[in-house]
Coordinates of C-alpha atoms in Angstrom, one line a residue:
Chain A
X1 CA 90.3 -28.2 -129.0
X2 CA 93.9 -27.9 -130.2
X3 CA 92.6 -26.6 -133.6
X4 CA 90.4 -24.1 -131.8
X5 CA 93.3 -22.9 -129.8
X6 CA 95.5 -22.6 -132.8
X7 CA 92.8 -20.6 -134.6
X8 CA 92.4 -18.3 -131.7
X9 CA 96.2 -17.8 -131.6
X10 CA 96.2 -16.9 -135.3
X11 CA 93.4 -14.4 -134.8
X12 CA 95.2 -12.9 -131.8
X13 CA 98.4 -12.4 -133.8
X14 CA 96.5 -11.0 -136.8
X15 CA 94.7 -8.5 -134.7
X16 CA 97.9 -7.5 -133.0
X17 CA 99.6 -7.0 -136.3
X18 CA 96.8 -4.9 -137.9
X19 CA 94.9 -2.9 -135.3
X20 CA 97.5 -0.5 -134.0
X21 CA 98.5 0.5 -137.5
X22 CA 95.3 2.3 -138.2
X23 CA 95.3 5.6 -136.3
X24 CA 98.4 7.2 -137.5
X25 CA 98.9 5.5 -140.9
X26 CA 98.0 8.5 -143.0
X27 CA 100.2 11.0 -141.2
X28 CA 103.2 8.7 -141.2
X29 CA 103.0 7.8 -144.8
X30 CA 103.0 11.3 -146.1
X31 CA 105.1 11.5 -149.2
X32 CA 108.6 12.8 -149.0
X33 CA 108.9 16.5 -149.7
X34 CA 109.8 17.2 -153.3
X35 CA 113.4 18.4 -153.7
X36 CA 113.6 21.5 -155.9
X37 CA 116.2 21.4 -158.7
X38 CA 119.6 22.6 -157.6
X39 CA 119.8 25.1 -160.4
X40 CA 117.2 26.2 -162.9
X41 CA 118.0 27.4 -166.5
X42 CA 117.4 31.0 -167.3
X43 CA 114.0 31.7 -168.8
X44 CA 114.0 31.1 -172.5
X45 CA 112.0 34.2 -173.1
X46 CA 114.8 36.4 -171.9
X47 CA 116.9 35.5 -175.0
X48 CA 114.6 34.1 -177.6
X49 CA 117.2 34.2 -180.4
X50 CA 120.1 32.7 -178.5
X51 CA 120.6 29.0 -178.0
X52 CA 119.5 27.9 -174.5
X53 CA 122.4 27.0 -172.3
X54 CA 123.0 23.4 -171.5
X55 CA 121.1 22.4 -168.3
X56 CA 123.2 22.6 -165.2
X57 CA 122.7 20.6 -162.1
X58 CA 124.5 19.0 -159.2
X59 CA 124.0 16.0 -157.0
X60 CA 124.2 16.4 -153.3
X61 CA 124.7 13.3 -151.1
X62 CA 122.7 14.4 -148.2
X63 CA 120.5 17.2 -146.9
X64 CA 122.2 20.1 -145.0
X65 CA 121.1 18.8 -141.6
X66 CA 122.8 15.5 -142.0
X67 CA 126.2 15.1 -140.4
X68 CA 127.9 12.1 -141.9
X69 CA 130.2 11.5 -138.9
X70 CA 127.3 11.3 -136.5
X71 CA 125.2 9.2 -138.9
X72 CA 128.0 6.8 -139.4
X73 CA 128.6 6.4 -135.7
X74 CA 125.0 6.0 -134.9
X75 CA 124.6 3.2 -137.5
X76 CA 127.8 1.5 -136.3
X77 CA 126.6 1.7 -132.7
X78 CA 123.3 0.2 -133.7
X79 CA 125.0 -2.6 -135.5
X80 CA 127.2 -3.3 -132.4
X81 CA 124.0 -3.6 -130.3
X82 CA 122.4 -5.8 -132.9
X83 CA 125.5 -8.0 -132.8
X84 CA 125.0 -8.4 -129.0
X85 CA 121.7 -10.2 -129.8
X86 CA 122.7 -12.1 -132.9
X87 CA 125.0 -13.7 -132.5
X88 CA 126.0 -12.5 -129.0
X89 CA 123.2 -13.6 -126.7
X90 CA 122.2 -16.3 -129.2
X91 CA 125.4 -18.2 -128.7
X92 CA 125.8 -17.2 -125.0
X93 CA 122.4 -18.8 -124.3
X94 CA 123.1 -21.7 -126.6
X95 CA 126.4 -22.4 -124.8
X96 CA 125.2 -21.9 -121.2
X97 CA 122.2 -24.2 -121.4
X98 CA 122.1 -28.0 -121.2
X99 CA 123.0 -29.6 -124.5
X100 CA 119.5 -30.7 -125.4
X101 CA 118.3 -27.0 -125.3
X102 CA 121.0 -25.3 -127.3
X103 CA 119.0 -25.0 -130.5
X104 CA 115.8 -24.0 -128.8
X105 CA 117.5 -21.3 -126.8
X106 CA 119.3 -19.9 -129.9
X107 CA 116.1 -20.0 -131.9
X108 CA 114.2 -18.1 -129.3
X109 CA 116.7 -15.3 -129.6
X110 CA 116.7 -15.3 -133.4
X111 CA 112.9 -15.4 -133.5
X112 CA 112.6 -12.5 -131.1
X113 CA 115.0 -10.3 -133.1
X114 CA 113.0 -10.8 -136.3
X115 CA 109.6 -10.5 -134.6
X116 CA 110.5 -7.2 -132.8
X117 CA 111.7 -5.7 -136.1
X118 CA 108.3 -6.2 -137.6
X119 CA 106.4 -4.9 -134.6
X120 CA 108.8 -2.0 -134.2
X121 CA 108.4 -0.5 -137.6
X122 CA 104.7 -1.2 -137.9
X123 CA 103.6 0.5 -134.7
X124 CA 105.8 0.1 -131.6
X125 CA 108.5 2.7 -132.6
X126 CA 105.9 5.5 -132.5
X127 CA 104.4 4.1 -129.3
X128 CA 107.9 4.5 -127.8
X129 CA 109.2 7.7 -129.4
X130 CA 106.4 9.3 -131.4
X131 CA 103.9 12.0 -130.6
X132 CA 102.3 11.8 -127.2
X133 CA 99.1 9.8 -126.9
X134 CA 99.1 9.5 -123.1
X135 CA 101.7 10.7 -120.6
X136 CA 103.1 7.2 -120.7
X137 CA 102.6 6.2 -124.3
X138 CA 103.0 7.5 -127.8
X139 CA 100.6 7.2 -130.7
X140 CA 101.0 3.9 -132.6
X141 CA 101.8 4.2 -136.2
X142 CA 104.1 2.9 -138.9
X143 CA 107.7 4.1 -139.4
X144 CA 107.8 3.0 -143.0
X145 CA 107.1 5.8 -145.5
X146 CA 109.9 7.4 -147.5
X147 CA 109.2 10.7 -145.9
X148 CA 109.5 9.2 -142.5
X149 CA 112.6 7.2 -143.1
X150 CA 114.7 9.9 -144.8
X151 CA 113.5 12.8 -142.8
X152 CA 115.5 14.4 -140.0
X153 CA 115.3 12.4 -136.8
X154 CA 113.5 13.9 -133.9
X155 CA 111.9 12.7 -130.7
X156 CA 109.0 15.1 -130.6
X157 CA 108.2 15.0 -126.9
X158 CA 111.8 14.9 -125.9
X159 CA 113.3 17.5 -128.2
X160 CA 113.6 20.3 -125.7
X161 CA 116.5 18.8 -123.9
X162 CA 118.6 17.8 -126.9
X163 CA 120.3 19.5 -129.9
X164 CA 118.7 18.9 -133.3
X165 CA 119.6 15.5 -134.4
X166 CA 121.8 15.2 -137.5
X167 CA 120.9 11.8 -138.9
X168 CA 117.7 10.5 -140.5
X169 CA 114.7 8.8 -138.8
X170 CA 115.7 5.5 -140.4
X171 CA 118.9 5.6 -138.3
X172 CA 117.0 6.5 -135.2
X173 CA 114.4 3.8 -135.8
X174 CA 117.0 1.1 -136.3
X175 CA 119.1 2.2 -133.4
X176 CA 116.1 2.1 -131.0
X177 CA 115.0 -1.2 -132.5
X178 CA 118.1 -3.1 -131.5
X179 CA 117.5 -1.9 -127.9
X180 CA 113.9 -3.1 -128.0
X181 CA 114.9 -6.4 -129.4
X182 CA 117.6 -7.1 -126.9
X183 CA 115.2 -6.4 -124.0
X184 CA 112.8 -9.2 -124.7
X185 CA 115.8 -11.4 -125.6
X186 CA 117.3 -10.8 -122.1
X187 CA 113.8 -11.5 -120.7
X188 CA 113.9 -14.8 -122.5
X189 CA 116.9 -16.0 -120.5
X190 CA 114.5 -16.5 -117.5
X191 CA 112.3 -19.0 -119.3
X192 CA 114.8 -21.1 -121.2
X193 CA 114.4 -24.9 -121.1
X194 CA 110.7 -25.1 -120.8
X195 CA 108.7 -22.3 -122.4
X196 CA 106.7 -23.5 -125.3
X197 CA 108.1 -22.1 -128.6
X198 CA 104.5 -21.4 -129.8
X199 CA 103.8 -19.4 -126.6
X200 CA 107.1 -17.5 -127.1
X201 CA 106.1 -16.6 -130.7
X202 CA 102.9 -15.0 -129.3
X203 CA 104.4 -13.5 -126.2
X204 CA 107.2 -11.5 -127.9
X205 CA 105.0 -9.1 -129.9
X206 CA 102.4 -8.8 -127.1
X207 CA 105.1 -7.9 -124.5
X208 CA 106.7 -5.5 -126.9
X209 CA 103.4 -3.7 -127.6
X210 CA 102.0 -3.5 -124.2
X211 CA 105.0 -3.4 -121.8
X212 CA 108.2 -2.2 -123.4
X213 CA 106.6 0.8 -125.1
X214 CA 105.2 2.1 -121.9
X215 CA 108.5 2.2 -120.0
X216 CA 110.3 3.4 -123.0
X217 CA 108.0 6.4 -123.7
X218 CA 107.8 7.3 -120.1
X219 CA 111.5 7.7 -119.7
X220 CA 113.0 8.1 -123.2
X221 CA 110.2 9.3 -125.4
X222 CA 109.5 12.4 -123.4
X223 CA 106.8 10.9 -121.2
X224 CA 105.9 11.7 -117.6
X225 CA 109.0 10.3 -115.9
X226 CA 111.4 12.3 -118.1
X227 CA 109.3 15.4 -117.6
X228 CA 109.8 15.0 -113.8
X229 CA 113.6 14.7 -114.4
X230 CA 114.2 10.9 -113.9
X231 CA 117.2 9.7 -116.1
X232 CA 118.3 6.5 -117.6
X233 CA 121.3 7.0 -119.9
X234 CA 121.1 3.8 -121.9
X235 CA 118.5 1.5 -120.4
X236 CA 119.2 0.4 -116.8
X237 CA 115.5 0.8 -116.2
X238 CA 113.9 0.7 -119.7
X239 CA 115.8 -2.4 -120.7
X240 CA 117.4 -4.3 -117.8
X241 CA 115.1 -3.6 -114.9
X242 CA 112.2 -4.2 -117.2
X243 CA 113.7 -7.5 -118.5
X244 CA 114.7 -8.7 -115.1
X245 CA 111.3 -8.1 -113.5
X246 CA 109.3 -9.3 -116.4
X247 CA 111.5 -12.4 -116.8
X248 CA 111.1 -13.3 -113.2
X249 CA 107.3 -13.0 -113.4
X250 CA 107.3 -15.0 -116.7
X251 CA 109.4 -17.7 -115.1
X252 CA 106.9 -17.9 -112.2
X253 CA 103.8 -18.0 -114.5
X254 CA 105.3 -20.4 -117.1
X255 CA 106.5 -22.8 -114.4
X256 CA 109.8 -24.5 -113.7
X257 CA 112.0 -26.8 -115.8
X258 CA 111.9 -30.5 -115.1
X259 CA 113.3 -31.1 -111.6
X260 CA 116.1 -33.2 -113.1
X261 CA 117.1 -30.3 -115.3
X262 CA 117.0 -27.8 -112.4
X263 CA 119.3 -30.2 -110.5
X264 CA 121.7 -30.8 -113.3
X265 CA 121.9 -28.2 -116.0
X266 CA 125.6 -28.0 -117.1
X267 CA 126.7 -25.6 -119.8
X268 CA 127.2 -27.5 -123.0
X269 CA 129.9 -25.3 -124.5
X270 CA 131.6 -22.7 -122.4
X271 CA 133.9 -21.6 -125.2
X272 CA 130.9 -20.7 -127.3
X273 CA 129.4 -18.9 -124.2
X274 CA 132.6 -17.0 -123.8
X275 CA 132.5 -15.9 -127.4
X276 CA 129.0 -14.6 -126.9
X277 CA 130.1 -12.9 -123.7
X278 CA 133.0 -11.1 -125.5
X279 CA 130.7 -9.9 -128.2
X280 CA 128.3 -8.6 -125.5
X281 CA 131.1 -6.7 -123.7
X282 CA 132.5 -5.0 -126.8
X283 CA 129.0 -4.5 -128.2
X284 CA 128.2 -2.4 -125.2
X285 CA 130.5 0.3 -126.6
X286 CA 127.7 0.9 -129.1
X287 CA 125.0 0.3 -126.4
X288 CA 126.2 3.1 -124.1
X289 CA 128.3 5.1 -126.6
X290 CA 125.4 5.5 -129.0
X291 CA 122.9 7.1 -126.6
X292 CA 124.1 10.7 -126.8
X293 CA 123.1 10.5 -130.5
X294 CA 126.3 12.3 -131.4
X295 CA 129.9 11.2 -131.8
X296 CA 130.8 13.7 -129.1
X297 CA 132.9 13.9 -125.9
X298 CA 130.2 12.4 -123.7
X299 CA 129.9 9.4 -126.0
X300 CA 133.6 8.7 -125.5
X301 CA 133.2 9.2 -121.7
X302 CA 130.3 6.8 -121.6
X303 CA 132.4 4.1 -123.5
X304 CA 135.4 4.5 -121.1
X305 CA 133.2 4.4 -118.0
X306 CA 131.4 1.3 -119.4
X307 CA 134.7 -0.6 -119.7
X308 CA 136.1 0.6 -116.3
X309 CA 132.9 -0.5 -114.5
X310 CA 132.8 -3.8 -116.3
X311 CA 136.4 -4.7 -115.5
X312 CA 136.0 -3.8 -111.8
X313 CA 132.7 -5.8 -111.6
X314 CA 134.2 -8.9 -113.3
X315 CA 137.2 -8.8 -110.9
X316 CA 135.1 -8.2 -107.9
X317 CA 132.6 -11.0 -108.8
X318 CA 135.5 -13.4 -109.4
X319 CA 137.0 -12.5 -106.0
X320 CA 133.6 -13.1 -104.4
X321 CA 133.4 -16.5 -106.1
X322 CA 136.9 -17.4 -105.0
X323 CA 136.1 -16.5 -101.4
X324 CA 132.8 -18.4 -101.3
X325 CA 133.6 -21.4 -103.4
X326 CA 137.4 -21.6 -103.3
X327 CA 137.7 -21.4 -107.1
X328 CA 137.4 -18.7 -109.7
X329 CA 134.5 -19.6 -112.1
X330 CA 134.4 -18.6 -115.7
X331 CA 130.5 -18.6 -115.6
X332 CA 130.8 -16.4 -112.6
X333 CA 133.1 -14.1 -114.5
X334 CA 130.6 -13.8 -117.3
X335 CA 127.9 -13.0 -114.7
X336 CA 130.2 -10.4 -113.1
X337 CA 130.9 -8.9 -116.6
X338 CA 127.2 -8.7 -117.3
X339 CA 126.4 -7.1 -113.9
X340 CA 129.0 -4.5 -114.5
X341 CA 127.8 -3.7 -118.0
X342 CA 124.2 -3.5 -116.8
X343 CA 125.1 -1.5 -113.7
X344 CA 126.9 1.3 -115.6
X345 CA 124.2 1.5 -118.3
X346 CA 121.9 4.0 -116.7
X347 CA 124.9 6.1 -115.5
X348 CA 127.4 5.8 -118.3
X349 CA 127.5 9.4 -119.5
X350 CA 126.4 10.9 -116.2
X351 CA 129.1 9.7 -113.8
X352 CA 132.9 10.3 -113.9
X353 CA 135.5 7.5 -113.8
X354 CA 135.4 7.3 -110.0
X355 CA 131.7 6.9 -110.2
X356 CA 132.2 4.1 -112.7
X357 CA 134.6 2.4 -110.3
X358 CA 132.2 2.6 -107.4
X359 CA 129.3 1.2 -109.5
X360 CA 131.6 -1.6 -110.7
X361 CA 132.4 -2.6 -107.1
X362 CA 128.8 -2.5 -106.2
X363 CA 127.9 -4.5 -109.3
X364 CA 130.4 -7.2 -108.3
X365 CA 128.9 -7.5 -104.9
X366 CA 125.1 -6.7 -104.8
X367 CA 124.0 -8.9 -107.8
X368 CA 126.4 -11.5 -106.6
X369 CA 124.6 -11.7 -103.3
X370 CA 121.3 -11.7 -105.1
X371 CA 122.3 -14.7 -107.3
X372 CA 124.4 -16.6 -104.7
X373 CA 122.4 -16.0 -101.5
X374 CA 119.0 -14.5 -102.1
X375 CA 118.1 -16.6 -105.1
X376 CA 118.9 -19.7 -103.1
X377 CA 116.4 -18.9 -100.3
X378 CA 113.4 -21.2 -100.2
X379 CA 111.0 -18.4 -101.3
X380 CA 112.9 -17.1 -104.3
X381 CA 114.1 -20.5 -105.4
X382 CA 110.5 -21.5 -106.1
X383 CA 110.8 -19.5 -109.2
X384 CA 113.0 -21.1 -111.8
X385 CA 114.8 -18.1 -113.4
X386 CA 117.0 -20.2 -115.7
X387 CA 120.0 -17.8 -116.2
X388 CA 119.4 -15.6 -113.2
X389 CA 118.2 -12.7 -115.2
X390 CA 116.6 -11.1 -112.1
X391 CA 120.1 -10.8 -110.5
X392 CA 122.3 -9.9 -113.4
X393 CA 119.9 -7.5 -115.1
X394 CA 117.0 -6.6 -112.7
X395 CA 119.1 -6.1 -109.5
X396 CA 122.1 -4.7 -111.4
X397 CA 119.8 -2.3 -113.4
X398 CA 118.0 -1.1 -110.3
X399 CA 121.3 -0.6 -108.4
X400 CA 122.8 1.3 -111.3
X401 CA 119.8 3.5 -111.7
X402 CA 119.7 4.4 -108.0
X403 CA 123.5 5.0 -107.9
X404 CA 123.0 7.3 -110.9
X405 CA 120.9 9.4 -108.6
X406 CA 123.8 9.5 -106.1
X407 CA 126.9 9.7 -108.3
X408 CA 125.8 11.7 -111.3
X409 CA 128.5 14.4 -111.8
X410 CA 127.1 17.8 -113.0
X411 CA 130.3 18.3 -114.9
X412 CA 129.7 15.4 -117.1
X413 CA 127.9 17.4 -119.8
X414 CA 126.0 15.3 -122.3
X415 CA 125.5 18.4 -124.5
X416 CA 127.0 21.8 -124.3
X417 CA 124.7 24.7 -123.8
X418 CA 124.9 28.4 -124.5
X419 CA 122.9 31.4 -123.3
X420 CA 120.1 30.3 -121.1
X421 CA 121.1 26.6 -121.6
X422 CA 124.6 27.1 -120.2
X423 CA 126.7 25.2 -119.3
X424 CA 124.8 22.3 -120.8
X425 CA 122.8 19.2 -120.2
X426 CA 123.8 17.1 -117.2
X427 CA 122.5 15.5 -114.1
X428 CA 123.4 16.2 -110.5
X429 CA 123.3 13.4 -108.0
X430 CA 122.9 13.2 -104.2
X431 CA 126.7 13.2 -103.6
X432 CA 126.9 16.6 -105.4
X433 CA 124.0 18.0 -103.3
X434 CA 120.9 17.0 -105.2
X435 CA 119.0 14.5 -103.1
X436 CA 115.9 15.0 -105.2
X437 CA 117.6 13.1 -108.1
X438 CA 117.9 10.0 -106.0
X439 CA 114.2 10.2 -105.1
X440 CA 113.3 10.6 -108.8
X441 CA 115.3 7.5 -109.7
X442 CA 113.5 5.6 -107.0
X443 CA 110.2 6.7 -108.3
X444 CA 111.0 5.7 -111.8
X445 CA 112.3 2.3 -110.6
X446 CA 109.1 1.7 -108.7
X447 CA 107.0 2.5 -111.8
X448 CA 109.0 0.1 -114.0
X449 CA 108.9 -2.7 -111.4
X450 CA 105.2 -2.5 -110.7
X451 CA 104.0 -1.9 -114.3
X452 CA 106.2 -4.7 -115.7
X453 CA 105.2 -7.2 -113.1
X454 CA 101.5 -6.6 -113.5
X455 CA 101.4 -6.2 -117.3
X456 CA 103.6 -9.3 -117.9
X457 CA 101.5 -11.4 -115.5
X458 CA 98.3 -10.3 -117.3
X459 CA 99.6 -11.0 -120.8
X460 CA 100.7 -14.5 -119.8
X461 CA 97.6 -15.3 -118.0
X462 CA 95.4 -14.3 -120.9
X463 CA 97.7 -16.2 -123.3
X464 CA 97.3 -19.3 -121.2
X465 CA 93.6 -19.5 -122.2
X466 CA 94.7 -20.1 -125.8
X467 CA 98.1 -21.7 -125.7
X468 CA 100.0 -23.9 -123.3
X469 CA 102.9 -21.8 -121.9
X470 CA 105.0 -24.7 -120.9
X471 CA 106.0 -27.7 -123.0
X472 CA 104.7 -31.1 -121.9
X473 CA 107.0 -33.2 -119.9
X474 CA 107.7 -35.7 -122.7
X475 CA 108.9 -32.8 -124.9
X476 CA 110.9 -31.4 -122.0
X477 CA 112.6 -34.8 -121.6
X478 CA 113.6 -34.9 -125.3
X479 CA 114.6 -31.2 -125.9
X480 CA 115.5 -29.7 -129.2
X481 CA 114.8 -32.7 -131.4
X482 CA 111.2 -32.9 -130.2
X483 CA 110.6 -29.2 -130.6
X484 CA 112.5 -28.4 -133.8
X485 CA 113.6 -31.7 -135.3
X486 CA 117.2 -30.5 -135.0
X487 CA 120.0 -30.9 -132.6
X488 CA 123.1 -28.8 -131.9
X489 CA 125.5 -31.6 -132.1
X490 CA 125.2 -34.5 -134.5
X491 CA 125.0 -37.8 -132.7
X492 CA 127.0 -39.4 -135.5
Chain B
X1 CA 84.0 50.1 -81.9
X2 CA 80.3 49.7 -82.8
X3 CA 79.0 46.4 -84.1
X4 CA 78.1 48.1 -87.4
X5 CA 81.6 49.4 -87.9
X6 CA 83.1 46.1 -87.1
X7 CA 81.0 44.3 -89.7
X8 CA 81.8 47.0 -92.2
X9 CA 85.5 46.5 -91.6
X10 CA 85.2 42.8 -91.9
X11 CA 83.4 43.1 -95.2
X12 CA 86.0 45.6 -96.4
X13 CA 88.8 43.2 -95.4
X14 CA 87.2 40.3 -97.1
X15 CA 86.7 42.3 -100.3
X16 CA 90.2 43.8 -100.4
X17 CA 92.8 42.3 -102.7
X18 CA 94.6 39.6 -100.8
X19 CA 97.8 39.7 -102.9
X20 CA 99.2 39.2 -106.3
X21 CA 97.2 36.1 -107.0
X22 CA 93.9 38.1 -106.9
X23 CA 92.3 39.3 -110.0
X24 CA 93.3 42.9 -110.8
X25 CA 97.0 42.5 -109.8
X26 CA 99.5 44.1 -112.1
X27 CA 101.5 41.9 -114.4
X28 CA 105.1 41.6 -113.3
X29 CA 108.4 40.9 -115.0
X30 CA 110.5 38.1 -113.7
X31 CA 114.1 38.7 -114.8
X32 CA 116.2 35.6 -114.9
X33 CA 120.0 35.2 -115.2
X34 CA 121.9 32.1 -116.2
X35 CA 124.8 31.9 -113.7
X36 CA 127.2 30.3 -116.1
X37 CA 126.7 32.5 -119.2
X38 CA 125.3 35.6 -117.7
X39 CA 122.5 35.6 -120.2
X40 CA 119.4 37.3 -119.0
X41 CA 115.8 37.1 -120.1
X42 CA 112.4 38.1 -118.9
X43 CA 109.3 36.1 -118.1
X44 CA 106.0 37.9 -117.9
X45 CA 104.0 36.8 -114.9
X46 CA 100.4 37.7 -115.0
X47 CA 98.9 36.8 -111.6
X48 CA 95.4 37.9 -112.6
X49 CA 95.3 35.6 -115.6
X50 CA 97.5 33.0 -113.9
X51 CA 100.0 32.9 -116.8
X52 CA 103.7 32.9 -117.3
X53 CA 104.8 34.1 -120.7
X54 CA 101.1 33.5 -121.7
X55 CA 101.3 29.8 -120.7
X56 CA 99.0 28.6 -117.9
X57 CA 100.8 28.8 -114.6
X58 CA 100.2 27.5 -111.1
X59 CA 100.9 30.6 -108.9
X60 CA 101.1 30.3 -105.2
X61 CA 102.8 32.2 -102.4
X62 CA 105.8 29.9 -102.5
X63 CA 106.3 28.9 -106.1
X64 CA 105.3 29.7 -109.7
X65 CA 105.1 26.7 -112.0
X66 CA 104.4 26.5 -115.7
X67 CA 105.1 24.4 -118.8
X68 CA 106.4 26.2 -121.9
X69 CA 104.4 24.5 -124.7
X70 CA 106.4 26.2 -127.4
X71 CA 110.0 25.3 -126.4
X72 CA 109.2 22.5 -124.1
X73 CA 110.3 22.3 -120.5
X74 CA 108.8 22.5 -117.1
X75 CA 109.6 25.6 -115.0
X76 CA 109.5 26.1 -111.3
X77 CA 110.4 29.4 -109.6
X78 CA 111.0 29.3 -105.9
X79 CA 110.0 32.7 -104.5
X80 CA 112.1 32.3 -101.4
X81 CA 115.4 31.4 -102.9
X82 CA 114.9 33.1 -106.3
X83 CA 116.0 29.9 -108.0
X84 CA 114.4 28.9 -111.3
X85 CA 114.6 25.2 -112.0
X86 CA 114.0 24.1 -115.6
X87 CA 113.4 20.5 -116.5
X88 CA 113.8 19.6 -120.2
X89 CA 112.9 16.2 -121.5
X90 CA 115.5 14.4 -123.5
X91 CA 115.8 10.9 -124.9
X92 CA 117.8 9.9 -121.9
X93 CA 115.4 11.2 -119.4
X94 CA 115.2 14.7 -117.9
X95 CA 117.8 17.4 -117.9
X96 CA 117.9 20.1 -115.2
X97 CA 119.0 23.7 -115.5
X98 CA 119.2 26.2 -112.7
X99 CA 118.9 30.0 -113.1
X100 CA 118.5 32.9 -110.7
X101 CA 115.5 35.2 -111.0
X102 CA 114.0 38.2 -109.4
X103 CA 111.0 40.4 -110.0
X104 CA 111.6 43.8 -111.5
X105 CA 108.7 46.2 -111.1
X106 CA 105.0 45.1 -110.8
X107 CA 103.1 44.0 -107.8
X108 CA 105.3 40.9 -107.1
X109 CA 108.6 42.7 -106.9
X110 CA 108.4 43.6 -103.2
X111 CA 107.6 40.0 -102.3
X112 CA 110.0 38.1 -104.4
X113 CA 113.2 40.2 -104.5
X114 CA 114.6 38.8 -101.4
X115 CA 114.3 35.6 -99.4
X116 CA 111.5 35.2 -97.0

């Protein structure tokens, strides 16, 4: 029976890896256009008696459309975001969980980062940012040919609202990969300490293929929600709301940790967790600062707003902790920091500094209530969301997205516009007279919540026919050594 | 009024063009101005063919909506306010632009030049 399950699992993974590649393989692997010589020698026939001049030619580092400053910033921003996952979340999770789960938690992050990379370049990038297949999904296809990687970046269905991009598709593909990877890694925070590693191995590519791509194309790839006018600057919905909702559903379907672990789950190394948290905070400069795709004024504004909001949220959360529990908690401060980072994410380049302060205050209060009051109610506490991802990512992302619809300042221009595009690209919130934006934000949130909840539930239920989602109790008692044959801290 | 005359009038009324959305209406020019740059441009509204700049358009008494398949962007013209709203898709979601438009010449000009 176990062998049959293992075989079915292998077949499932193989099918997942191969099938979506087929439709667009040819078009995406077109050879790179031949570059003509920079200079050609005069025709020999023009002076048959004279010696032909020595061949002349020059090397050019980059095509004319490439701006090295923008390309460098985009690659740096992508690397900052990658660092948020490995080592950022890897050691944050490893430090926050009980000692016996440090290795398993870190390994879940590392596996997801690698797995998403493969899925992303083979088919999921084009499902998220490629030519339209459906209003909510792009055509699957590889992002691997020389012509694709070195060609000028574009998001074909979302090009009308942006200047021509000035870096290659390879930069774009990698930049968007690190966002895709961190999404499923955040989701994983909900199921730490009991999800079977084998089930996680299968779940990650499935979720990436059937869930992440849909939200991503709908809002960022030029799909139906962006055509309506919904906005999400850096992923309050596409990443955090999606991860929070899907993580909560996954936690419910997989089942809880051992009751003993739920009752007593002390962080095994808070200093390591703090190191991860610090990487997360500063990495967010790339997370939000990279999304305009240019090293422009709006990118700088987004980075400043990100840090304003995060600082306010951390201080507010700590104040709330002190008032409720009598002591400021460092784990609480980390949660406040994350809630602030997440809350500003959909709004970073759309709101001004005052907007960032308001979102920071709300991020220090609303997710705090979600985690410290709502999550402790009988109904919600039945679901074992290990690190409280629903509160710090789902609730904070939803709150930030809705507040974007209120506080978006039309003077925060993402791009400047001339002629019929003057004064430029921006978003106008309810506070500035556009109630419709708030409704659009609510509509986008509803779609992300409903689709993520249903699709994640279906994926896990189907998977459960082939593989056990939760480790057996004996393994749960033992922890890392039983799963990986390794432990974070040598007993000797 | 005799019954025959009444029926004839009713028939004539039913067959008469009901407005610019009926076949046979003259194409009209919608002149738009960007309030920030002052740039102006024209959009050809053909009520008979139900097109705006040759793109299929949804034309009603209140609004004209179309999608510009060449440049991208969804357009909605509010006849009452004269406001043209353009939504462009970007990789952060939608982007709105607002312009002011009015009909110049053609069958639509009398109806769309002013509010109401």
